[in-house]
Amino acid sequence: MKRHNRAALAVAALALVIPVSGCASLLSPHQTAEYHYNGGDGASGTVGDVEVRGLMLIMDEKGEGPAQLFFTLLNKGDSTADVTIEASGTTVDESVKAGETFVQDPKSPETTSKDVVTVDKLDAQPGDLVDITVTVGGEEKTIRTQVLSDSLPYYEEYVPTESPSSVPSDDATSSEGAASSDETTSSDEGTATEGATANG
């Protein structure tokens, strides 16, 4: 009886070890190294032969000012695709060769374009969904895209600012004031000279 009990205990112990070792194998360095996390920011869709990924807008937390537009285009077709993206009155046209990828993210090392795409007339607030129209050839699709903000620290650098040319600087204001003052002084001096000439 004792031998049977020992055998039963051994089988039970082995039954416990097998599932535990199986779970451990799922956490091995080899297994976890192959796992890639995808945050999933941005909307996606397919228009014709073009896959649209990471489509999103980022603006400041207060919902004031313009928003920056981001997207990635993957051409799965056999010929160059002419893609048009329209967001709240701002239109972007890109040509993507067959089998190639276009990335619109100026701060990314993988970007195709260093130019910032700014949507000035965005009638939305952070957290809202905005309809963005993507056209490829004669096919058109509307993709609902979330507006994100710099409430998340890693989005702070992506909030677009107003163009410096549209905001007068202090130096410019000072220069204008100095120019006005010089003009007034010159005018006064001219009047004084004319008066002296008349008296002479």
PDB file of C-alpha atoms in Angstrom:
ATOM      1  CA  MET A   1       0.000   0.000   0.000  1.00  0.00           C
ATOM      2  CA  LYS A   2       2.834   2.362   0.813  1.00  0.00           C
ATOM      3  CA  ARG A   3       4.403   1.771  -2.599  1.00  0.00           C
ATOM      4  CA  HIS A   4       1.082   2.569  -4.296  1.00  0.00           C
ATOM      5  CA  ASN A   5       0.704   5.761  -2.255  1.00  0.00           C
ATOM      6  CA  ARG A   6       4.213   6.866  -3.177  1.00  0.00           C
ATOM      7  CA  ALA A   7       3.530   6.213  -6.855  1.00  0.00           C
ATOM      8  CA  ALA A   8       0.285   8.201  -6.694  1.00  0.00           C
ATOM      9  CA  LEU A   9       2.055  11.121  -5.024  1.00  0.00           C
ATOM     10  CA  ALA A  10       4.780  11.061  -7.677  1.00  0.00           C
ATOM     11  CA  VAL A  11       2.200  11.179 -10.487  1.00  0.00           C
ATOM     12  CA  ALA A  12       0.368  14.063  -8.795  1.00  0.00           C
ATOM     13  CA  ALA A  13       3.614  16.004  -8.361  1.00  0.00           C
ATOM     14  CA  LEU A  14       4.503  15.440 -12.020  1.00  0.00           C
ATOM     15  CA  ALA A  15       1.046  16.687 -13.058  1.00  0.00           C
ATOM     16  CA  LEU A  16       1.689  19.952 -11.183  1.00  0.00           C
ATOM     17  CA  VAL A  17       5.178  20.442 -12.633  1.00  0.00           C
ATOM     18  CA  ILE A  18       4.127  20.060 -16.289  1.00  0.00           C
ATOM     19  CA  PRO A  19       1.675  23.029 -16.485  1.00  0.00           C
ATOM     20  CA  VAL A  20       3.990  25.263 -14.441  1.00  0.00           C
ATOM     21  CA  SER A  21       6.925  24.571 -16.740  1.00  0.00           C
ATOM     22  CA  GLY A  22       4.624  25.181 -19.721  1.00  0.00           C
ATOM     23  CA  CYS A  23       3.718  28.655 -18.400  1.00  0.00           C
ATOM     24  CA  ALA A  24       7.374  29.373 -17.752  1.00  0.00           C
ATOM     25  CA  SER A  25       8.197  28.640 -21.379  1.00  0.00           C
ATOM     26  CA  LEU A  26       5.742  31.385 -22.441  1.00  0.00           C
ATOM     27  CA  LEU A  27       7.771  33.878 -20.436  1.00  0.00           C
ATOM     28  CA  SER A  28      11.157  32.757 -21.702  1.00  0.00           C
ATOM     29  CA  PRO A  29      13.440  35.440 -23.224  1.00  0.00           C
ATOM     30  CA  HIS A  30      13.103  33.813 -26.623  1.00  0.00           C
ATOM     31  CA  GLN A  31       9.321  34.100 -26.584  1.00  0.00           C
ATOM     32  CA  THR A  32       9.056  37.662 -25.219  1.00  0.00           C
ATOM     33  CA  ALA A  33      11.733  38.968 -27.627  1.00  0.00           C
ATOM     34  CA  GLU A  34       9.450  38.143 -30.549  1.00  0.00           C
ATOM     35  CA  TYR A  35       6.496  40.101 -29.150  1.00  0.00           C
ATOM     36  CA  HIS A  36       5.975  43.619 -30.496  1.00  0.00           C
ATOM     37  CA  TYR A  37       3.536  46.010 -28.841  1.00  0.00           C
ATOM     38  CA  ASN A  38       1.425  48.155 -31.147  1.00  0.00           C
ATOM     39  CA  GLY A  39      -0.044  51.217 -29.414  1.00  0.00           C
ATOM     40  CA  GLY A  40      -2.684  51.601 -32.112  1.00  0.00           C
ATOM     41  CA  ASP A  41      -2.733  55.413 -32.170  1.00  0.00           C
ATOM     42  CA  GLY A  42      -4.569  56.785 -35.168  1.00  0.00           C
ATOM     43  CA  ALA A  43      -7.231  55.453 -37.499  1.00  0.00           C
ATOM     44  CA  SER A  44      -6.744  53.124 -40.448  1.00  0.00           C
ATOM     45  CA  GLY A  45      -8.510  52.066 -43.607  1.00  0.00           C
ATOM     46  CA  THR A  46      -8.005  50.807 -47.149  1.00  0.00           C
ATOM     47  CA  VAL A  47      -8.805  52.802 -50.279  1.00  0.00           C
ATOM     48  CA  GLY A  48      -8.189  50.958 -53.535  1.00  0.00           C
ATOM     49  CA  ASP A  49      -4.688  49.472 -53.380  1.00  0.00           C
ATOM     50  CA  VAL A  50      -3.567  51.880 -50.653  1.00  0.00           C
ATOM     51  CA  GLU A  51      -3.590  51.114 -46.949  1.00  0.00           C
ATOM     52  CA  VAL A  52      -3.914  54.160 -44.680  1.00  0.00           C
ATOM     53  CA  ARG A  53      -2.475  53.807 -41.189  1.00  0.00           C
ATOM     54  CA  GLY A  54      -1.794  56.058 -38.198  1.00  0.00           C
ATOM     55  CA  LEU A  55      -4.191  58.736 -39.450  1.00  0.00           C
ATOM     56  CA  MET A  56      -4.585  61.299 -36.656  1.00  0.00           C
ATOM     57  CA  LEU A  57      -4.627  64.963 -35.661  1.00  0.00           C
ATOM     58  CA  ILE A  58      -2.841  66.528 -32.692  1.00  0.00           C
ATOM     59  CA  MET A  59      -3.642  69.940 -31.222  1.00  0.00           C
ATOM     60  CA  ASP A  60      -3.166  71.686 -27.877  1.00  0.00           C
ATOM     61  CA  GLU A  61      -5.173  70.554 -24.850  1.00  0.00           C
ATOM     62  CA  LYS A  62      -7.333  73.703 -24.834  1.00  0.00           C
ATOM     63  CA  GLY A  63      -8.524  73.022 -28.365  1.00  0.00           C
ATOM     64  CA  GLU A  64      -7.167  76.337 -29.575  1.00  0.00           C
ATOM     65  CA  GLY A  65      -5.047  76.910 -32.656  1.00  0.00           C
ATOM     66  CA  PRO A  66      -4.244  74.567 -35.527  1.00  0.00           C
ATOM     67  CA  ALA A  67      -3.740  70.786 -35.525  1.00  0.00           C
ATOM     68  CA  GLN A  68      -0.990  68.718 -37.113  1.00  0.00           C
ATOM     69  CA  LEU A  69      -1.946  65.870 -39.448  1.00  0.00           C
ATOM     70  CA  PHE A  70      -0.146  62.498 -39.432  1.00  0.00           C
ATOM     71  CA  PHE A  71      -0.558  59.458 -41.676  1.00  0.00           C
ATOM     72  CA  THR A  72       1.198  56.545 -43.360  1.00  0.00           C
ATOM     73  CA  LEU A  73       0.342  55.286 -46.845  1.00  0.00           C
ATOM     74  CA  LEU A  74       1.248  51.802 -48.110  1.00  0.00           C
ATOM     75  CA  ASN A  75       0.781  51.153 -51.814  1.00  0.00           C
ATOM     76  CA  LYS A  76      -0.026  47.468 -52.291  1.00  0.00           C
ATOM     77  CA  GLY A  77      -0.758  47.861 -55.999  1.00  0.00           C
ATOM     78  CA  ASP A  78       1.345  47.369 -59.135  1.00  0.00           C
ATOM     79  CA  SER A  79       1.393  51.025 -60.221  1.00  0.00           C
ATOM     80  CA  THR A  80       1.914  54.484 -58.706  1.00  0.00           C
ATOM     81  CA  ALA A  81      -1.043  55.662 -56.634  1.00  0.00           C
ATOM     82  CA  ASP A  82      -2.113  59.311 -56.524  1.00  0.00           C
ATOM     83  CA  VAL A  83      -3.546  59.907 -53.065  1.00  0.00           C
ATOM     84  CA  THR A  84      -5.495  62.954 -51.872  1.00  0.00           C
ATOM     85  CA  ILE A  85      -6.227  63.519 -48.185  1.00  0.00           C
ATOM     86  CA  GLU A  86      -8.705  66.243 -47.198  1.00  0.00           C
ATOM     87  CA  ALA A  87      -9.186  67.342 -43.583  1.00  0.00           C
ATOM     88  CA  SER A  88     -11.331  70.362 -42.703  1.00  0.00           C
ATOM     89  CA  GLY A  89     -10.406  72.313 -45.809  1.00  0.00           C
ATOM     90  CA  THR A  90      -6.732  71.310 -45.854  1.00  0.00           C
ATOM     91  CA  THR A  91      -5.788  69.106 -48.822  1.00  0.00           C
ATOM     92  CA  VAL A  92      -2.638  67.007 -49.237  1.00  0.00           C
ATOM     93  CA  ASP A  93      -1.685  65.300 -52.514  1.00  0.00           C
ATOM     94  CA  GLU A  94       0.933  62.541 -52.562  1.00  0.00           C
ATOM     95  CA  SER A  95       2.143  60.038 -55.168  1.00  0.00           C
ATOM     96  CA  VAL A  96       3.221  56.674 -53.785  1.00  0.00           C
ATOM     97  CA  LYS A  97       5.070  54.265 -56.063  1.00  0.00           C
ATOM     98  CA  ALA A  98       4.046  50.601 -56.238  1.00  0.00           C
ATOM     99  CA  GLY A  99       5.211  48.645 -53.216  1.00  0.00           C
ATOM    100  CA  GLU A 100       6.451  51.753 -51.407  1.00  0.00           C
ATOM    101  CA  THR A 101       5.428  53.505 -48.187  1.00  0.00           C
ATOM    102  CA  PHE A 102       4.897  57.213 -47.540  1.00  0.00           C
ATOM    103  CA  VAL A 103       5.228  58.435 -43.944  1.00  0.00           C
ATOM    104  CA  GLN A 104       4.006  61.887 -42.876  1.00  0.00           C
ATOM    105  CA  ASP A 105       5.671  62.433 -39.500  1.00  0.00           C
ATOM    106  CA  PRO A 106       8.433  65.102 -39.613  1.00  0.00           C
ATOM    107  CA  LYS A 107       9.991  64.076 -36.300  1.00  0.00           C
ATOM    108  CA  SER A 108      10.249  60.385 -37.176  1.00  0.00           C
ATOM    109  CA  PRO A 109      13.505  59.008 -38.645  1.00  0.00           C
ATOM    110  CA  GLU A 110      11.304  57.022 -41.050  1.00  0.00           C
ATOM    111  CA  THR A 111       9.456  60.067 -42.386  1.00  0.00           C
ATOM    112  CA  THR A 112       9.207  60.690 -46.126  1.00  0.00           C
ATOM    113  CA  SER A 113       8.468  64.395 -45.779  1.00  0.00           C
ATOM    114  CA  LYS A 114      10.010  66.901 -43.371  1.00  0.00           C
ATOM    115  CA  ASP A 115       7.177  69.357 -43.992  1.00  0.00           C
ATOM    116  CA  VAL A 116       4.567  69.819 -41.262  1.00  0.00           C
ATOM    117  CA  VAL A 117       0.969  69.448 -42.473  1.00  0.00           C
ATOM    118  CA  THR A 118      -1.124  71.927 -40.476  1.00  0.00           C
ATOM    119  CA  VAL A 119      -4.921  71.989 -40.425  1.00  0.00           C
ATOM    120  CA  ASP A 120      -5.859  75.570 -39.538  1.00  0.00           C
ATOM    121  CA  LYS A 121      -9.652  75.457 -39.706  1.00  0.00           C
ATOM    122  CA  LEU A 122     -10.336  72.436 -37.529  1.00  0.00           C
ATOM    123  CA  ASP A 123     -13.749  72.790 -35.901  1.00  0.00           C
ATOM    124  CA  ALA A 124     -13.143  70.181 -33.200  1.00  0.00           C
ATOM    125  CA  GLN A 125     -11.834  69.653 -29.690  1.00  0.00           C
ATOM    126  CA  PRO A 126      -9.425  67.027 -28.313  1.00  0.00           C
ATOM    127  CA  GLY A 127     -11.256  63.727 -28.046  1.00  0.00           C
ATOM    128  CA  ASP A 128     -13.633  64.506 -30.923  1.00  0.00           C
ATOM    129  CA  LEU A 129     -13.874  62.432 -34.079  1.00  0.00           C
ATOM    130  CA  VAL A 130     -13.216  64.177 -37.389  1.00  0.00           C
ATOM    131  CA  ASP A 131     -14.082  62.899 -40.866  1.00  0.00           C
ATOM    132  CA  ILE A 132     -11.054  62.794 -43.157  1.00  0.00           C
ATOM    133  CA  THR A 133     -11.590  61.976 -46.826  1.00  0.00           C
ATOM    134  CA  VAL A 134      -9.016  59.836 -48.628  1.00  0.00           C
ATOM    135  CA  THR A 135      -9.186  59.543 -52.408  1.00  0.00           C
ATOM    136  CA  VAL A 136      -7.139  57.120 -54.521  1.00  0.00           C
ATOM    137  CA  GLY A 137      -7.782  57.363 -58.240  1.00  0.00           C
ATOM    138  CA  GLY A 138     -11.542  57.370 -58.580  1.00  0.00           C
ATOM    139  CA  GLU A 139     -12.214  55.680 -55.232  1.00  0.00           C
ATOM    140  CA  GLU A 140     -13.044  57.749 -52.155  1.00  0.00           C
ATOM    141  CA  LYS A 141     -13.435  56.824 -48.499  1.00  0.00           C
ATOM    142  CA  THR A 142     -14.173  58.763 -45.316  1.00  0.00           C
ATOM    143  CA  ILE A 143     -12.189  57.703 -42.258  1.00  0.00           C
ATOM    144  CA  ARG A 144     -13.271  58.899 -38.821  1.00  0.00           C
ATOM    145  CA  THR A 145     -10.184  60.074 -36.984  1.00  0.00           C
ATOM    146  CA  GLN A 146      -9.674  61.041 -33.355  1.00  0.00           C
ATOM    147  CA  VAL A 147      -8.244  64.407 -32.366  1.00  0.00           C
ATOM    148  CA  LEU A 148      -5.504  63.941 -29.767  1.00  0.00           C
ATOM    149  CA  SER A 149      -3.804  66.551 -27.585  1.00  0.00           C
ATOM    150  CA  ASP A 150      -0.655  67.318 -25.620  1.00  0.00           C
ATOM    151  CA  SER A 151      -2.329  66.142 -22.415  1.00  0.00           C
ATOM    152  CA  LEU A 152      -0.109  63.108 -23.043  1.00  0.00           C
ATOM    153  CA  PRO A 153       3.535  64.235 -22.556  1.00  0.00           C
ATOM    154  CA  TYR A 154       4.870  62.428 -25.623  1.00  0.00           C
ATOM    155  CA  TYR A 155       2.553  64.479 -27.874  1.00  0.00           C
ATOM    156  CA  GLU A 156       3.738  67.889 -26.613  1.00  0.00           C
ATOM    157  CA  GLU A 157       6.339  68.322 -29.360  1.00  0.00           C
ATOM    158  CA  TYR A 158       3.754  67.599 -32.062  1.00  0.00           C
ATOM    159  CA  VAL A 159       1.423  70.515 -31.295  1.00  0.00           C
ATOM    160  CA  PRO A 160       1.848  73.043 -34.144  1.00  0.00           C
ATOM    161  CA  THR A 161       2.363  76.708 -33.378  1.00  0.00           C
ATOM    162  CA  GLU A 162       1.313  79.793 -35.279  1.00  0.00           C
ATOM    163  CA  SER A 163       3.607  80.959 -38.031  1.00  0.00           C
ATOM    164  CA  PRO A 164       6.113  83.555 -36.753  1.00  0.00           C
ATOM    165  CA  SER A 165       5.188  85.782 -39.686  1.00  0.00           C
ATOM    166  CA  SER A 166       1.621  86.088 -38.384  1.00  0.00           C
ATOM    167  CA  VAL A 167       2.662  87.103 -34.878  1.00  0.00           C
ATOM    168  CA  PRO A 168       4.536  90.427 -34.625  1.00  0.00           C
ATOM    169  CA  SER A 169       7.620  90.176 -32.444  1.00  0.00           C
ATOM    170  CA  ASP A 170       8.714  92.694 -29.790  1.00  0.00           C
ATOM    171  CA  ASP A 171      11.707  93.624 -31.934  1.00  0.00           C
ATOM    172  CA  ALA A 172       9.467  94.320 -34.903  1.00  0.00           C
ATOM    173  CA  THR A 173       7.182  96.477 -32.748  1.00  0.00           C
ATOM    174  CA  SER A 174      10.176  98.376 -31.370  1.00  0.00           C
ATOM    175  CA  SER A 175      11.555  98.900 -34.869  1.00  0.00           C
ATOM    176  CA  GLU A 176       8.209 100.209 -36.080  1.00  0.00           C
ATOM    177  CA  GLY A 177       8.066 102.583 -33.099  1.00  0.00           C
ATOM    178  CA  ALA A 178      11.603 103.794 -33.798  1.00  0.00           C
ATOM    179  CA  ALA A 179      10.791 104.296 -37.476  1.00  0.00           C
ATOM    180  CA  SER A 180       7.720 106.339 -36.529  1.00  0.00           C
ATOM    181  CA  SER A 181       9.775 108.429 -34.146  1.00  0.00           C
ATOM    182  CA  ASP A 182      12.426 109.063 -36.804  1.00  0.00           C
ATOM    183  CA  GLU A 183       9.767 110.093 -39.304  1.00  0.00           C
ATOM    184  CA  THR A 184       8.261 112.519 -36.785  1.00  0.00           C
ATOM    185  CA  THR A 185      11.686 113.989 -35.977  1.00  0.00           C
ATOM    186  CA  SER A 186      12.522 114.368 -39.664  1.00  0.00           C
ATOM    187  CA  SER A 187       9.174 116.036 -40.259  1.00  0.00           C
ATOM    188  CA  ASP A 188       9.731 118.458 -37.374  1.00  0.00           C
ATOM    189  CA  GLU A 189      13.219 119.283 -38.584  1.00  0.00           C
ATOM    190  CA  GLY A 190      11.899 119.933 -42.089  1.00  0.00           C
ATOM    191  CA  THR A 191       9.260 122.332 -40.747  1.00  0.00           C
ATOM    192  CA  ALA A 192      11.833 124.165 -38.656  1.00  0.00           C
ATOM    193  CA  THR A 193      14.148 124.541 -41.662  1.00  0.00           C
ATOM    194  CA  GLU A 194      11.344 125.870 -43.848  1.00  0.00           C
ATOM    195  CA  GLY A 195      10.446 128.416 -41.132  1.00  0.00           C
ATOM    196  CA  ALA A 196      14.066 129.568 -40.827  1.00  0.00           C
ATOM    197  CA  THR A 197      14.316 129.997 -44.614  1.00  0.00           C
ATOM    198  CA  ALA A 198      11.113 132.038 -44.723  1.00  0.00           C
ATOM    199  CA  ASN A 199      12.342 134.331 -41.904  1.00  0.00           C
ATOM    200  CA  GLY A 200      15.716 134.748 -43.584  1.00  0.00           C
TER     201      GLY A 200
END
